[in-house]
PDB file of C-alpha atoms in Angstrom:
ATOM      1  CA  UNK A 138     137.423 108.381 145.967  1.00 55.00           C
ATOM      2  CA  UNK A 139     140.117 106.936 143.794  1.00 64.00           C
ATOM      3  CA  UNK A 140     140.474 107.044 140.003  1.00 77.00           C
ATOM      4  CA  UNK A 141     142.551 103.992 140.026  1.00 92.00           C
ATOM      5  CA  UNK A 142     139.676 101.533 139.293  1.00 94.00           C
ATOM      6  CA  UNK A 143     141.746  99.622 136.736  1.00 96.00           C
ATOM      7  CA  UNK A 144     144.586  99.127 139.275  1.00 96.00           C
ATOM      8  CA  UNK A 145     142.138  97.991 141.905  1.00 97.00           C
ATOM      9  CA  UNK A 146     140.342  95.632 139.426  1.00 97.00           C
ATOM     10  CA  UNK A 147     143.742  94.022 138.453  1.00 97.00           C
ATOM     11  CA  UNK A 148     144.637  93.796 142.128  1.00 98.00           C
ATOM     12  CA  UNK A 149     141.211  92.134 143.024  1.00 97.00           C
ATOM     13  CA  UNK A 150     141.273  89.925 139.992  1.00 98.00           C
ATOM     14  CA  UNK A 151     144.377  88.133 141.187  1.00 98.00           C
ATOM     15  CA  UNK A 152     142.130  85.710 143.316  1.00 98.00           C
ATOM     16  CA  UNK A 153     140.199  84.745 140.144  1.00 98.00           C
ATOM     17  CA  UNK A 154     143.304  84.292 138.118  1.00 98.00           C
ATOM     18  CA  UNK A 155     144.834  81.975 140.590  1.00 98.00           C
ATOM     19  CA  UNK A 156     141.546  80.104 141.060  1.00 98.00           C
ATOM     20  CA  UNK A 157     141.278  79.484 137.507  1.00 98.00           C
ATOM     21  CA  UNK A 158     144.793  78.351 137.162  1.00 98.00           C
ATOM     22  CA  UNK A 159     144.466  75.621 139.654  1.00 98.00           C
ATOM     23  CA  UNK A 160     140.781  74.557 139.047  1.00 97.00           C
ATOM     24  CA  UNK A 161     140.366  70.813 138.690  1.00 94.00           C
ATOM     25  CA  UNK A 162     143.717  70.008 139.929  1.00 96.00           C
ATOM     26  CA  UNK A 163     143.713  67.106 142.458  1.00 96.00           C
ATOM     27  CA  UNK A 164     146.162  67.154 145.597  1.00 97.00           C
ATOM     28  CA  UNK A 165     148.693  65.116 143.577  1.00 96.00           C
ATOM     29  CA  UNK A 166     148.911  67.664 140.792  1.00 96.00           C
ATOM     30  CA  UNK A 167     148.928  70.551 143.183  1.00 98.00           C
ATOM     31  CA  UNK A 168     151.871  69.144 145.260  1.00 97.00           C
ATOM     32  CA  UNK A 169     153.863  67.791 142.358  1.00 97.00           C
ATOM     33  CA  UNK A 170     157.208  69.408 141.860  1.00 96.00           C
ATOM     34  CA  UNK A 171     159.052  69.784 138.537  1.00 95.00           C
ATOM     35  CA  UNK A 172     162.459  69.186 140.176  1.00 93.00           C
ATOM     36  CA  UNK A 173     164.558  69.552 143.350  1.00 93.00           C
ATOM     37  CA  UNK A 174     164.334  73.236 144.588  1.00 93.00           C
ATOM     38  CA  UNK A 175     161.380  73.921 142.419  1.00 96.00           C
ATOM     39  CA  UNK A 176     158.050  75.017 143.755  1.00 97.00           C
ATOM     40  CA  UNK A 177     154.657  72.900 143.271  1.00 98.00           C
ATOM     41  CA  UNK A 178     151.440  74.742 142.430  1.00 98.00           C
ATOM     42  CA  UNK A 179     150.480  74.863 146.116  1.00 98.00           C
ATOM     43  CA  UNK A 180     153.833  76.466 146.963  1.00 98.00           C
ATOM     44  CA  UNK A 181     153.245  78.993 144.295  1.00 98.00           C
ATOM     45  CA  UNK A 182     149.986  79.885 145.937  1.00 98.00           C
ATOM     46  CA  UNK A 183     151.559  80.031 149.317  1.00 98.00           C
ATOM     47  CA  UNK A 184     154.296  82.301 148.026  1.00 98.00           C
ATOM     48  CA  UNK A 185     151.701  84.749 146.478  1.00 98.00           C
ATOM     49  CA  UNK A 186     149.753  84.647 149.792  1.00 98.00           C
ATOM     50  CA  UNK A 187     152.923  85.560 151.639  1.00 98.00           C
ATOM     51  CA  UNK A 188     153.518  88.373 149.043  1.00 98.00           C
ATOM     52  CA  UNK A 189     150.103  89.718 149.539  1.00 98.00           C
ATOM     53  CA  UNK A 190     150.663  89.908 153.298  1.00 98.00           C
ATOM     54  CA  UNK A 191     153.871  91.968 152.806  1.00 98.00           C
ATOM     55  CA  UNK A 192     152.125  94.130 150.169  1.00 98.00           C
ATOM     56  CA  UNK A 193     149.282  94.840 152.574  1.00 98.00           C
ATOM     57  CA  UNK A 194     151.979  96.009 155.090  1.00 97.00           C
ATOM     58  CA  UNK A 195     153.595  98.077 152.301  1.00 97.00           C
ATOM     59  CA  UNK A 196     150.413  99.742 151.411  1.00 98.00           C
ATOM     60  CA  UNK A 197     149.826 100.721 155.064  1.00 98.00           C
ATOM     61  CA  UNK A 198     153.322 101.891 155.535  1.00 97.00           C
ATOM     62  CA  UNK A 199     153.147 104.186 152.547  1.00 98.00           C
ATOM     63  CA  UNK A 200     149.711 105.564 153.572  1.00 98.00           C
ATOM     64  CA  UNK A 201     151.041 106.456 157.000  1.00 97.00           C
ATOM     65  CA  UNK A 202     153.788 108.520 155.502  1.00 96.00           C
ATOM     66  CA  UNK A 203     156.556 106.465 157.219  1.00 92.00           C
ATOM     67  CA  UNK A 204     160.156 107.100 156.063  1.00 89.00           C
ATOM     68  CA  UNK A 205     161.152 103.489 157.022  1.00 92.00           C
ATOM     69  CA  UNK A 206     162.371 101.338 153.990  1.00 95.00           C
ATOM     70  CA  UNK A 207     159.672  98.886 152.962  1.00 95.00           C
ATOM     71  CA  UNK A 208     160.300  95.361 153.779  1.00 93.00           C
ATOM     72  CA  UNK A 209     161.491  92.638 151.473  1.00 93.00           C
ATOM     73  CA  UNK A 210     161.004  89.044 152.385  1.00 94.00           C
ATOM     74  CA  UNK A 211     162.974  85.790 151.803  1.00 95.00           C
ATOM     75  CA  UNK A 212     160.410  83.837 149.762  1.00 96.00           C
ATOM     76  CA  UNK A 213     162.115  80.425 149.628  1.00 96.00           C
ATOM     77  CA  UNK A 214     162.544  80.130 153.328  1.00 97.00           C
ATOM     78  CA  UNK A 215     159.112  81.591 154.013  1.00 96.00           C
ATOM     79  CA  UNK A 216     157.484  78.897 151.822  1.00 97.00           C
ATOM     80  CA  UNK A 217     159.757  76.038 153.189  1.00 96.00           C
ATOM     81  CA  UNK A 218     159.406  77.235 156.920  1.00 97.00           C
ATOM     82  CA  UNK A 219     155.600  76.968 156.784  1.00 96.00           C
ATOM     83  CA  UNK A 220     155.597  73.605 155.006  1.00 97.00           C
ATOM     84  CA  UNK A 221     153.890  75.303 152.063  1.00 96.00           C
ATOM     85  CA  UNK A 222     153.407  72.172 150.098  1.00 97.00           C
ATOM     86  CA  UNK A 223     151.513  70.559 152.898  1.00 97.00           C
ATOM     87  CA  UNK A 224     148.871  73.401 152.937  1.00 97.00           C
ATOM     88  CA  UNK A 225     145.446  72.821 151.467  1.00 97.00           C
ATOM     89  CA  UNK A 226     145.242  74.925 148.220  1.00 98.00           C
ATOM     90  CA  UNK A 227     141.631  75.787 149.027  1.00 97.00           C
ATOM     91  CA  UNK A 228     142.575  77.239 152.399  1.00 98.00           C
ATOM     92  CA  UNK A 229     145.465  79.264 150.982  1.00 98.00           C
ATOM     93  CA  UNK A 230     143.021  80.547 148.232  1.00 98.00           C
ATOM     94  CA  UNK A 231     140.435  81.420 150.934  1.00 98.00           C
ATOM     95  CA  UNK A 232     142.919  83.522 152.999  1.00 98.00           C
ATOM     96  CA  UNK A 233     144.175  85.113 149.759  1.00 98.00           C
ATOM     97  CA  UNK A 234     140.574  85.951 148.686  1.00 98.00           C
ATOM     98  CA  UNK A 235     139.969  87.541 151.997  1.00 98.00           C
ATOM     99  CA  UNK A 236     142.935  89.709 152.165  1.00 98.00           C
ATOM    100  CA  UNK A 237     142.561  90.814 148.513  1.00 98.00           C
ATOM    101  CA  UNK A 238     138.992  91.833 149.358  1.00 98.00           C
ATOM    102  CA  UNK A 239     140.004  93.690 152.489  1.00 98.00           C
ATOM    103  CA  UNK A 240     142.767  95.518 150.745  1.00 98.00           C
ATOM    104  CA  UNK A 241     140.574  96.436 147.724  1.00 98.00           C
ATOM    105  CA  UNK A 242     137.993  98.030 150.050  1.00 98.00           C
ATOM    106  CA  UNK A 243     140.817 100.212 151.444  1.00 98.00           C
ATOM    107  CA  UNK A 244     142.060 101.093 147.981  1.00 98.00           C
ATOM    108  CA  UNK A 245     138.663 102.123 146.912  1.00 97.00           C
ATOM    109  CA  UNK A 246     138.605 104.773 149.731  1.00 97.00           C
ATOM    110  CA  UNK A 247     141.775 106.365 148.671  1.00 97.00           C
ATOM    111  CA  UNK A 248     142.248 109.889 147.109  1.00 97.00           C
ATOM    112  CA  UNK A 249     144.181 110.351 143.974  1.00 96.00           C
ATOM    113  CA  UNK A 250     146.883 112.087 146.147  1.00 97.00           C
ATOM    114  CA  UNK A 251     147.094 108.881 148.293  1.00 97.00           C
ATOM    115  CA  UNK A 252     148.079 106.891 145.246  1.00 98.00           C
ATOM    116  CA  UNK A 253     151.115 109.089 144.532  1.00 97.00           C
ATOM    117  CA  UNK A 254     152.418 108.773 148.151  1.00 97.00           C
ATOM    118  CA  UNK A 255     155.873 107.405 148.127  1.00 97.00           C
ATOM    119  CA  UNK A 256     158.266 105.237 150.041  1.00 97.00           C
ATOM    120  CA  UNK A 257     161.670 103.571 149.504  1.00 96.00           C
ATOM    121  CA  UNK A 258     161.592  99.969 148.534  1.00 95.00           C
ATOM    122  CA  UNK A 259     164.009  97.181 149.848  1.00 93.00           C
ATOM    123  CA  UNK A 260     166.267  98.028 146.865  1.00 94.00           C
ATOM    124  CA  UNK A 261     166.491 101.693 147.686  1.00 95.00           C
ATOM    125  CA  UNK A 262     164.165 102.852 144.899  1.00 95.00           C
ATOM    126  CA  UNK A 263     161.332 105.399 145.320  1.00 96.00           C
ATOM    127  CA  UNK A 264     157.880 103.720 144.730  1.00 97.00           C
ATOM    128  CA  UNK A 265     154.434 105.046 144.891  1.00 97.00           C
ATOM    129  CA  UNK A 266     151.406 103.259 146.278  1.00 98.00           C
ATOM    130  CA  UNK A 267     150.158 102.835 142.822  1.00 98.00           C
ATOM    131  CA  UNK A 268     153.513 101.125 141.821  1.00 97.00           C
ATOM    132  CA  UNK A 269     153.292  98.638 144.766  1.00 97.00           C
ATOM    133  CA  UNK A 270     149.513  97.842 143.703  1.00 98.00           C
ATOM    134  CA  UNK A 271     150.280  97.404 140.078  1.00 97.00           C
ATOM    135  CA  UNK A 272     153.542  95.476 140.856  1.00 97.00           C
ATOM    136  CA  UNK A 273     151.583  92.854 142.880  1.00 98.00           C
ATOM    137  CA  UNK A 274     149.121  92.241 140.011  1.00 98.00           C
ATOM    138  CA  UNK A 275     152.091  91.951 137.675  1.00 97.00           C
ATOM    139  CA  UNK A 276     153.820  89.602 140.009  1.00 97.00           C
ATOM    140  CA  UNK A 277     150.713  87.399 140.267  1.00 98.00           C
ATOM    141  CA  UNK A 278     150.406  87.341 136.332  1.00 97.00           C
ATOM    142  CA  UNK A 279     154.184  86.220 136.311  1.00 97.00           C
ATOM    143  CA  UNK A 280     153.316  83.328 138.616  1.00 98.00           C
ATOM    144  CA  UNK A 281     150.395  82.329 136.368  1.00 97.00           C
ATOM    145  CA  UNK A 282     152.843  81.284 133.685  1.00 96.00           C
ATOM    146  CA  UNK A 283     154.857  79.416 136.241  1.00 97.00           C
ATOM    147  CA  UNK A 284     151.671  77.592 137.235  1.00 97.00           C
ATOM    148  CA  UNK A 285     151.091  76.665 133.591  1.00 96.00           C
ATOM    149  CA  UNK A 286     154.657  75.475 133.198  1.00 96.00           C
ATOM    150  CA  UNK A 287     154.204  73.359 136.285  1.00 97.00           C
ATOM    151  CA  UNK A 288     151.081  71.795 134.956  1.00 96.00           C
ATOM    152  CA  UNK A 289     152.661  71.050 131.563  1.00 95.00           C
ATOM    153  CA  UNK A 290     155.746  69.540 133.164  1.00 94.00           C
ATOM    154  CA  UNK A 291     153.586  67.242 135.396  1.00 94.00           C
ATOM    155  CA  UNK A 292     151.586  66.176 132.357  1.00 91.00           C
ATOM    156  CA  UNK A 293     154.629  65.425 130.394  1.00 92.00           C
ATOM    157  CA  UNK A 294     156.209  63.494 133.345  1.00 91.00           C
ATOM    158  CA  UNK A 295     152.995  61.302 133.628  1.00 88.00           C
ATOM    159  CA  UNK A 296     152.755  60.893 129.920  1.00 86.00           C
ATOM    160  CA  UNK A 297     149.577  62.954 129.564  1.00 79.00           C
ATOM    161  CA  UNK A 298     148.548  65.692 127.178  1.00 70.00           C
ATOM    162  CA  UNK A 299     148.906  68.973 128.877  1.00 61.00           C
ATOM    163  CA  UNK A 300     145.785  70.991 129.260  1.00 61.00           C
ATOM    164  CA  UNK A 301     144.991  73.838 126.856  1.00 54.00           C
ATOM    165  CA  UNK A 302     145.896  76.577 129.309  1.00 51.00           C
ATOM    166  CA  UNK A 303     149.163  74.888 130.136  1.00 50.00           C
ATOM    167  CA  UNK A 304     150.041  74.691 126.276  1.00 43.00           C
ATOM    168  CA  UNK A 305     149.244  78.263 125.880  1.00 50.00           C
ATOM    169  CA  UNK A 306     151.083  79.463 128.909  1.00 46.00           C
ATOM    170  CA  UNK A 307     154.275  77.397 128.738  1.00 39.00           C
TER     171      UNK A 307
END
């Protein structure tokens, strides 16, 4: 059994963080873009779901002892290629929730030694499984700030007062 409960909790909490960040937004707000080449809130969710898919693979690759370099992914074409802004945010979040829960159950089964298993990331750096799990939670937190900035920009564009969370996160 793992002694990495805080890492697993942070990883698992990413779903709640994202759900809270977009709660109450209608389709117009979820698909609004702050400018050309910028992502909407829905596209941020799609990106994080994509990232979770890749992290899920990385976790398994590390646990298998593979010496293959861990994959990167080309985030903008992935989001664009799957028409991310046309996705239903609720569907994206449901898939994200399921995959987070599935991975969390795996993470709970791991030994302390499993958490220290290493692989080479796409940049050529050695990373542990713990680094990958912590890195995903940190990446999700980074995008929470982006979601707050998108909400604040949309409110400003429409001449509305931004929500309290958007003011605090911007």
